[in-house]
Amino acid sequence: MKIGLLTLPFNNNYGGLLQCYALQTFLKEQGHEVYVIKHNFYIKKNLKTKIKNFLKIILGKASKNASMEAFEKTFFQETHFIKSPQEFCSLKKYNFDALIVGSDQVWRFEYTKNNFAEYFLNFAKEWHIKRFAFAASFGIDSWTINCKETQELKHLIKLFNKVSVREISGIKLCKEYLNSEAIQLLDPTFLTLEENYRSLYSHSNSNSKTLAIYLLDISQEKLDAVNNISHQMNLSPTFIGKNPNNGIYQKVEDWLKGIDTSSLVITDSFHGVVFSIIFNKPFILLINENRGATRFSSLFQTFNFDKVYSCSMPFSTDYINLIDRNLYKQVIENNKKLSIDFLL
């Protein structure tokens, strides 16, 4: 099939890029031709935000995302750039056999604002194609849009051939609010094994004494906790991802390598946990409620983790999560079979 893949704009998001990379790779392995739908919408900003962003540019503190753009250009076959919801209709010229929406928090209404219906493929209502939701995530376990909007989504989801969600709670949300049956599939990053990710960079088997730190929301409390843990564990702390000093982002390949070559990972990120699991790295999770704690609950339930660390608590090694490799292999094998069957 010729497939159009719709996910959230990447916006300097390592997890967002890599879940798309993994899903595209998986689909190609199944013999499909895949186009990633390249899009981003202009969101109106208030005067305060505009001034703040302008000052960042003047002071040289604006985030740099050149390395992520390079990864995107290298590994993705993309459509033309969709700049507004109205332009989605122009995708019809590609003559797709199917559209896939997912993964990541494509159904997190707080993130998609007034454009959430596009992630239910409203622009393709009249197209004679297959429609799939692949491990789509609501991010939270509550419903946050009104009755009128919900009715619109009910009609749209009826057009889908199959629906899968990333979190167990998403099955209930689909049933209760959209009258739709759904199954759970894991985040697509689990469809590609660690060897395939390692092929993206020069891999060394050396066991470094490094504490990899990947934090989306940095606070002094978290930094104090990191310093304490690194001292207690006798590990050298290394920030991966965005450099907190200059705002420059690492290459995606270096971010992966940073996790892979570490002895321990501290993260508040969903995909920070995911890649700790993939690379079989012990990790400490600093839970981040605002970004969607439900995602962690479902992931922990799947892989039988139960340890979450709060910076306000004294640290002990009891808060370190260890990966059960036998369970991991069993879960991954079953998920891949389900994913292949899902797209038949």
GROMACS .gro file of C-alpha atoms in nm:
model
  344
    1MET     CA    1   0.000   0.000   0.000
    2LYS     CA    2   0.096   0.362  -0.043
    3ILE     CA    3   0.056   0.508   0.304
    4GLY     CA    4   0.042   0.862   0.439
    5LEU     CA    5   0.161   0.879   0.800
    6LEU     CA    6   0.021   1.161   1.017
    7THR     CA    7   0.174   1.237   1.354
    8LEU     CA    8   0.237   1.548   1.562
    9PRO     CA    9   0.483   1.811   1.437
   10PHE     CA   10   0.826   1.705   1.564
   11ASN     CA   11   0.923   2.036   1.731
   12ASN     CA   12   1.261   1.927   1.874
   13ASN     CA   13   1.107   1.609   2.016
   14TYR     CA   14   1.342   1.309   2.014
   15GLY     CA   15   1.062   1.067   2.102
   16GLY     CA   16   0.832   1.211   1.837
   17LEU     CA   17   1.097   1.174   1.568
   18LEU     CA   18   1.199   0.824   1.668
   19GLN     CA   19   0.849   0.681   1.702
   20CYS     CA   20   0.781   0.804   1.348
   21TYR     CA   21   1.114   0.663   1.227
   22ALA     CA   22   1.034   0.326   1.383
   23LEU     CA   23   0.679   0.309   1.248
   24GLN     CA   24   0.795   0.409   0.900
   25THR     CA   25   1.071   0.144   0.915
   26PHE     CA   26   0.822  -0.121   1.028
   27LEU     CA   27   0.577  -0.034   0.749
   28LYS     CA   28   0.852  -0.047   0.487
   29GLU     CA   29   0.957  -0.389   0.616
   30GLN     CA   30   0.600  -0.502   0.546
   31GLY     CA   31   0.640  -0.389   0.184
   32HIS     CA   32   0.454  -0.056   0.202
   33GLU     CA   33   0.554   0.278   0.050
   34VAL     CA   34   0.542   0.543   0.322
   35TYR     CA   35   0.516   0.922   0.314
   36VAL     CA   36   0.536   1.121   0.635
   37ILE     CA   37   0.289   1.409   0.616
   38LYS     CA   38   0.498   1.719   0.681
   39HIS     CA   39   0.297   1.985   0.858
   40ASN     CA   40   0.294   2.253   1.122
   41PHE     CA   41   0.025   2.506   1.200
   42TYR     CA   42   0.067   2.868   1.286
   43ILE     CA   43  -0.063   2.920   1.638
   44LYS     CA   44  -0.149   3.278   1.729
   45LYS     CA   45   0.068   3.409   2.009
   46ASN     CA   46  -0.012   3.690   2.246
   47LEU     CA   47   0.207   4.000   2.262
   48LYS     CA   48   0.393   3.881   2.573
   49THR     CA   49   0.493   3.555   2.406
   50LYS     CA   50   0.602   3.734   2.087
   51ILE     CA   51   0.826   3.972   2.286
   52LYS     CA   52   0.974   3.683   2.485
   53ASN     CA   53   1.058   3.487   2.168
   54PHE     CA   54   1.205   3.797   2.004
   55LEU     CA   55   1.431   3.860   2.303
   56LYS     CA   56   1.553   3.498   2.290
   57ILE     CA   57   1.660   3.549   1.932
   58ILE     CA   58   1.834   3.881   2.012
   59LEU     CA   59   2.017   3.728   2.308
   60GLY     CA   60   2.114   3.417   2.114
   61LYS     CA   61   1.911   3.186   2.336
   62ALA     CA   62   1.666   3.057   2.081
   63SER     CA   63   1.655   2.679   2.055
   64LYS     CA   64   1.856   2.531   1.769
   65ASN     CA   65   1.702   2.231   1.595
   66ALA     CA   66   1.927   2.189   1.290
   67SER     CA   67   2.037   1.840   1.394
   68MET     CA   68   1.679   1.717   1.420
   69GLU     CA   69   1.590   1.868   1.086
   70ALA     CA   70   1.888   1.685   0.937
   71PHE     CA   71   1.761   1.354   1.077
   72GLU     CA   72   1.415   1.422   0.936
   73LYS     CA   73   1.550   1.503   0.590
   74THR     CA   74   1.779   1.201   0.589
   75PHE     CA   75   1.540   0.930   0.701
   76PHE     CA   76   1.189   1.042   0.606
   77GLN     CA   77   1.018   1.050   0.269
   78GLU     CA   78   0.785   1.346   0.319
   79THR     CA   79   0.494   1.512   0.146
   80HIS     CA   80   0.496   1.878   0.061
   81PHE     CA   81   0.465   2.113   0.358
   82ILE     CA   82   0.110   2.155   0.494
   83LYS     CA   83   0.091   2.499   0.656
   84SER     CA   84  -0.276   2.509   0.757
   85PRO     CA   85  -0.566   2.268   0.819
   86GLN     CA   86  -0.726   2.377   0.491
   87GLU     CA   87  -0.422   2.253   0.297
   88PHE     CA   88  -0.466   1.891   0.407
   89CYS     CA   89  -0.703   1.840   0.114
   90SER     CA   90  -0.409   1.886  -0.123
   91LEU     CA   91  -0.273   1.550  -0.003
   92LYS     CA   92  -0.527   1.380  -0.226
   93LYS     CA   93  -0.286   1.416  -0.519
   94TYR     CA   94  -0.063   1.145  -0.368
   95ASN     CA   95  -0.336   0.884  -0.426
   96PHE     CA   96  -0.275   0.713  -0.093
   97ASP     CA   97  -0.421   0.369  -0.039
   98ALA     CA   98  -0.428   0.430   0.336
   99LEU     CA   99  -0.376   0.697   0.599
  100ILE     CA  100  -0.233   0.616   0.941
  101VAL     CA  101  -0.261   0.855   1.233
  102GLY     CA  102  -0.025   0.793   1.523
  103SER     CA  103   0.161   0.743   1.737
  104ASP     CA  104   0.248   0.983   2.019
  105GLN     CA  105  -0.015   1.210   2.175
  106VAL     CA  106  -0.204   1.278   1.852
  107TRP     CA  107  -0.535   1.261   2.040
  108ARG     CA  108  -0.426   1.485   2.328
  109PHE     CA  109  -0.678   1.764   2.266
  110GLU     CA  110  -0.480   2.009   2.476
  111TYR     CA  111  -0.194   1.975   2.226
  112THR     CA  112  -0.392   1.981   1.904
  113LYS     CA  113  -0.614   2.274   2.011
  114ASN     CA  114  -0.865   2.360   1.739
  115ASN     CA  115  -0.711   2.118   1.490
  116PHE     CA  116  -0.790   1.791   1.667
  117ALA     CA  117  -1.034   1.678   1.397
  118GLU     CA  118  -0.747   1.663   1.146
  119TYR     CA  119  -0.600   1.385   1.360
  120PHE     CA  120  -0.923   1.195   1.306
  121LEU     CA  121  -0.874   1.248   0.930
  122ASN     CA  122  -1.164   1.486   0.876
  123PHE     CA  123  -1.004   1.614   0.555
  124ALA     CA  124  -1.033   1.267   0.398
  125LYS     CA  125  -1.399   1.195   0.474
  126GLU     CA  126  -1.485   1.148   0.106
  127TRP     CA  127  -1.168   0.962   0.008
  128HIS     CA  128  -1.193   0.593  -0.081
  129ILE     CA  129  -0.901   0.476   0.132
  130LYS     CA  130  -0.822   0.270   0.439
  131ARG     CA  131  -0.788   0.450   0.770
  132PHE     CA  132  -0.595   0.331   1.077
  133ALA     CA  133  -0.514   0.477   1.415
  134PHE     CA  134  -0.183   0.321   1.519
  135ALA     CA  135  -0.105   0.340   1.892
  136ALA     CA  136  -0.273   0.681   1.911
  137SER     CA  137  -0.237   0.837   2.255
  138PHE     CA  138  -0.479   1.056   2.449
  139GLY     CA  139  -0.199   1.116   2.700
  140ILE     CA  140  -0.446   1.140   2.989
  141ASP     CA  141  -0.734   0.926   3.111
  142SER     CA  142  -1.006   1.194   3.107
  143TRP     CA  143  -1.220   1.347   2.830
  144THR     CA  144  -1.168   1.720   2.774
  145ILE     CA  145  -1.380   1.831   2.477
  146ASN     CA  146  -1.750   1.924   2.462
  147CYS     CA  147  -2.047   1.726   2.336
  148LYS     CA  148  -2.061   1.889   1.992
  149GLU     CA  149  -1.694   1.819   1.924
  150THR     CA  150  -1.731   1.467   2.057
  151GLN     CA  151  -2.018   1.402   1.815
  152GLU     CA  152  -1.799   1.508   1.523
  153LEU     CA  153  -1.527   1.266   1.630
  154LYS     CA  154  -1.781   0.985   1.669
  155HIS     CA  155  -1.874   1.021   1.303
  156LEU     CA  156  -1.512   1.040   1.192
  157ILE     CA  157  -1.389   0.739   1.387
  158LYS     CA  158  -1.664   0.525   1.233
  159LEU     CA  159  -1.479   0.565   0.903
  160PHE     CA  160  -1.164   0.402   1.045
  161ASN     CA  161  -1.094   0.044   0.944
  162LYS     CA  162  -0.919  -0.026   1.275
  163VAL     CA  163  -0.832   0.170   1.587
  164SER     CA  164  -0.544   0.103   1.824
  165VAL     CA  165  -0.432   0.315   2.118
  166ARG     CA  166  -0.104   0.331   2.308
  167GLU     CA  167  -0.240   0.330   2.662
  168ILE     CA  168  -0.479   0.084   2.821
  169SER     CA  169  -0.692   0.379   2.939
  170GLY     CA  170  -0.739   0.480   2.575
  171ILE     CA  171  -0.947   0.169   2.512
  172LYS     CA  172  -1.199   0.288   2.769
  173LEU     CA  173  -1.204   0.645   2.632
  174CYS     CA  174  -1.274   0.518   2.280
  175LYS     CA  175  -1.555   0.295   2.404
  176GLU     CA  176  -1.715   0.540   2.644
  177TYR     CA  177  -1.697   0.863   2.442
  178LEU     CA  178  -1.660   0.754   2.078
  179ASN     CA  179  -1.854   0.425   2.075
  180SER     CA  180  -1.551   0.268   1.912
  181GLU     CA  181  -1.367  -0.055   1.981
  182ALA     CA  182  -0.989  -0.027   2.014
  183ILE     CA  183  -0.696  -0.250   2.095
  184GLN     CA  184  -0.369  -0.157   2.264
  185LEU     CA  185  -0.044  -0.147   2.070
  186LEU     CA  186   0.284  -0.032   2.218
  187ASP     CA  187   0.464   0.284   2.113
  188PRO     CA  188   0.611   0.216   1.764
  189THR     CA  189   0.967   0.263   1.895
  190PHE     CA  190   0.937  -0.093   2.028
  191LEU     CA  191   0.891  -0.224   1.672
  192THR     CA  192   1.261  -0.168   1.601
  193LEU     CA  193   1.523  -0.356   1.801
  194GLU     CA  194   1.823  -0.197   1.970
  195GLU     CA  195   2.059  -0.325   1.699
  196ASN     CA  196   1.875  -0.120   1.439
  197TYR     CA  197   1.903   0.196   1.649
  198ARG     CA  198   2.273   0.124   1.709
  199SER     CA  199   2.328   0.111   1.335
  200LEU     CA  200   2.263   0.487   1.334
  201TYR     CA  201   2.582   0.561   1.528
  202SER     CA  202   2.920   0.419   1.618
  203HIS     CA  203   2.853   0.175   1.900
  204SER     CA  204   3.098   0.080   2.172
  205ASN     CA  205   3.045  -0.198   2.422
  206SER     CA  206   3.244  -0.014   2.687
  207ASN     CA  207   3.062   0.013   3.019
  208SER     CA  208   3.101   0.379   3.103
  209LYS     CA  209   3.042   0.513   3.453
  210THR     CA  210   2.798   0.768   3.320
  211LEU     CA  211   2.466   0.889   3.458
  212ALA     CA  212   2.259   0.994   3.154
  213ILE     CA  213   2.019   1.278   3.240
  214TYR     CA  214   1.727   1.350   3.010
  215LEU     CA  215   1.488   1.602   3.160
  216LEU     CA  216   1.213   1.783   2.972
  217ASP     CA  217   1.134   2.016   3.262
  218ILE     CA  218   1.444   2.120   3.453
  219SER     CA  219   1.409   2.266   3.802
  220GLN     CA  220   1.654   2.334   4.081
  221GLU     CA  221   1.492   2.058   4.281
  222LYS     CA  222   1.561   1.809   4.002
  223LEU     CA  223   1.917   1.933   3.958
  224ASP     CA  224   1.982   1.890   4.330
  225ALA     CA  225   1.842   1.536   4.312
  226VAL     CA  226   2.065   1.456   4.013
  227ASN     CA  227   2.375   1.582   4.193
  228ASN     CA  228   2.288   1.378   4.499
  229ILE     CA  229   2.223   1.059   4.302
  230SER     CA  230   2.537   1.092   4.089
  231HIS     CA  231   2.747   1.140   4.403
  232GLN     CA  232   2.580   0.852   4.584
  233MET     CA  233   2.615   0.617   4.284
  234ASN     CA  234   2.967   0.739   4.199
  235LEU     CA  235   2.865   0.816   3.841
  236SER     CA  236   2.958   1.105   3.614
  237PRO     CA  237   2.641   1.307   3.530
  238THR     CA  238   2.593   1.391   3.161
  239PHE     CA  239   2.296   1.581   3.018
  240ILE     CA  240   2.166   1.442   2.690
  241GLY     CA  241   1.921   1.611   2.457
  242LYS     CA  242   1.904   1.987   2.494
  243ASN     CA  243   2.213   2.151   2.639
  244PRO     CA  244   2.087   2.348   2.942
  245ASN     CA  245   2.365   2.605   2.899
  246ASN     CA  246   2.322   2.709   2.534
  247GLY     CA  247   1.987   2.560   2.427
  248ILE     CA  248   2.144   2.357   2.146
  249TYR     CA  249   2.008   2.011   2.080
  250GLN     CA  250   2.223   1.702   2.035
  251LYS     CA  251   2.199   1.497   1.721
  252VAL     CA  252   1.932   1.229   1.749
  253GLU     CA  253   2.203   0.967   1.705
  254ASP     CA  254   2.405   1.113   1.995
  255TRP     CA  255   2.095   1.122   2.214
  256LEU     CA  256   2.042   0.750   2.151
  257LYS     CA  257   2.409   0.677   2.215
  258GLY     CA  258   2.395   0.876   2.539
  259ILE     CA  259   2.136   0.637   2.677
  260ASP     CA  260   2.295   0.327   2.527
  261THR     CA  261   2.642   0.390   2.675
  262SER     CA  262   2.529   0.496   3.021
  263SER     CA  263   2.520   0.293   3.341
  264LEU     CA  264   2.201   0.458   3.469
  265VAL     CA  265   1.937   0.694   3.329
  266ILE     CA  266   1.742   0.965   3.511
  267THR     CA  267   1.445   1.099   3.315
  268ASP     CA  268   1.103   1.260   3.338
  269SER     CA  269   1.030   1.170   2.976
  270PHE     CA  270   0.809   0.892   2.839
  271HIS     CA  271   1.052   0.814   2.559
  272GLY     CA  272   1.342   0.849   2.798
  273VAL     CA  273   1.191   0.550   2.978
  274VAL     CA  274   1.112   0.370   2.652
  275PHE     CA  275   1.471   0.382   2.528
  276SER     CA  276   1.605   0.286   2.870
  277ILE     CA  277   1.392  -0.027   2.833
  278ILE     CA  278   1.504  -0.090   2.474
  279PHE     CA  279   1.874  -0.055   2.562
  280ASN     CA  280   1.831  -0.251   2.887
  281LYS     CA  281   1.944   0.038   3.107
  282PRO     CA  282   1.843   0.077   3.473
  283PHE     CA  283   1.648   0.400   3.510
  284ILE     CA  284   1.498   0.638   3.765
  285LEU     CA  285   1.170   0.804   3.672
  286LEU     CA  286   1.086   1.150   3.797
  287ILE     CA  287   0.715   1.155   3.719
  288ASN     CA  288   0.581   1.452   3.524
  289GLU     CA  289   0.207   1.488   3.583
  290ASN     CA  290   0.160   1.782   3.345
  291ARG     CA  291   0.286   1.589   3.043
  292GLY     CA  292   0.058   1.291   3.102
  293ALA     CA  293   0.122   1.050   3.387
  294THR     CA  294  -0.123   0.798   3.238
  295ARG     CA  295   0.137   0.713   2.972
  296PHE     CA  296   0.379   0.596   3.239
  297SER     CA  297   0.112   0.396   3.423
  298SER     CA  298   0.031   0.193   3.115
  299LEU     CA  299   0.397   0.143   3.024
  300PHE     CA  300   0.484   0.036   3.378
  301GLN     CA  301   0.193  -0.207   3.386
  302THR     CA  302   0.306  -0.365   3.059
  303PHE     CA  303   0.666  -0.417   3.171
  304ASN     CA  304   0.596  -0.475   3.539
  305PHE     CA  305   0.766  -0.165   3.683
  306ASP     CA  306   0.645   0.012   3.994
  307LYS     CA  307   0.915   0.256   4.108
  308VAL     CA  308   0.872   0.632   4.082
  309TYR     CA  309   1.106   0.875   4.255
  310SER     CA  310   1.010   1.211   4.400
  311CYS     CA  311   1.283   1.470   4.450
  312SER     CA  312   1.148   1.545   4.797
  313MET     CA  313   1.232   1.194   4.918
  314PRO     CA  314   1.572   1.062   5.033
  315PHE     CA  315   1.722   0.861   4.748
  316SER     CA  316   1.797   0.492   4.770
  317THR     CA  317   1.873   0.228   4.506
  318ASP     CA  318   1.524   0.089   4.569
  319TYR     CA  319   1.395   0.359   4.328
  320ILE     CA  320   1.596   0.217   4.037
  321ASN     CA  321   1.390   0.021   3.783
  322LEU     CA  322   1.556  -0.287   3.631
  323ILE     CA  323   1.442  -0.444   3.306
  324ASP     CA  324   1.324  -0.805   3.303
  325ARG     CA  325   1.472  -0.905   2.969
  326ASN     CA  326   1.270  -1.224   2.934
  327LEU     CA  327   0.945  -1.034   2.987
  328TYR     CA  328   1.067  -0.764   2.748
  329LYS     CA  329   1.130  -1.014   2.467
  330GLN     CA  330   0.791  -1.176   2.523
  331VAL     CA  331   0.607  -0.841   2.517
  332ILE     CA  332   0.794  -0.719   2.207
  333GLU     CA  333   0.734  -1.039   2.012
  334ASN     CA  334   0.362  -1.038   2.092
  335ASN     CA  335   0.328  -0.668   2.009
  336LYS     CA  336   0.494  -0.712   1.670
  337LYS     CA  337   0.257  -0.995   1.579
  338LEU     CA  338  -0.041  -0.783   1.684
  339SER     CA  339   0.091  -0.488   1.481
  340ILE     CA  340   0.133  -0.696   1.165
  341ASP     CA  341  -0.217  -0.843   1.200
  342PHE     CA  342  -0.362  -0.499   1.275
  343LEU     CA  343  -0.267  -0.364   0.932
  344LEU     CA  344  -0.398  -0.660   0.732
   0.00000   0.00000   0.00000
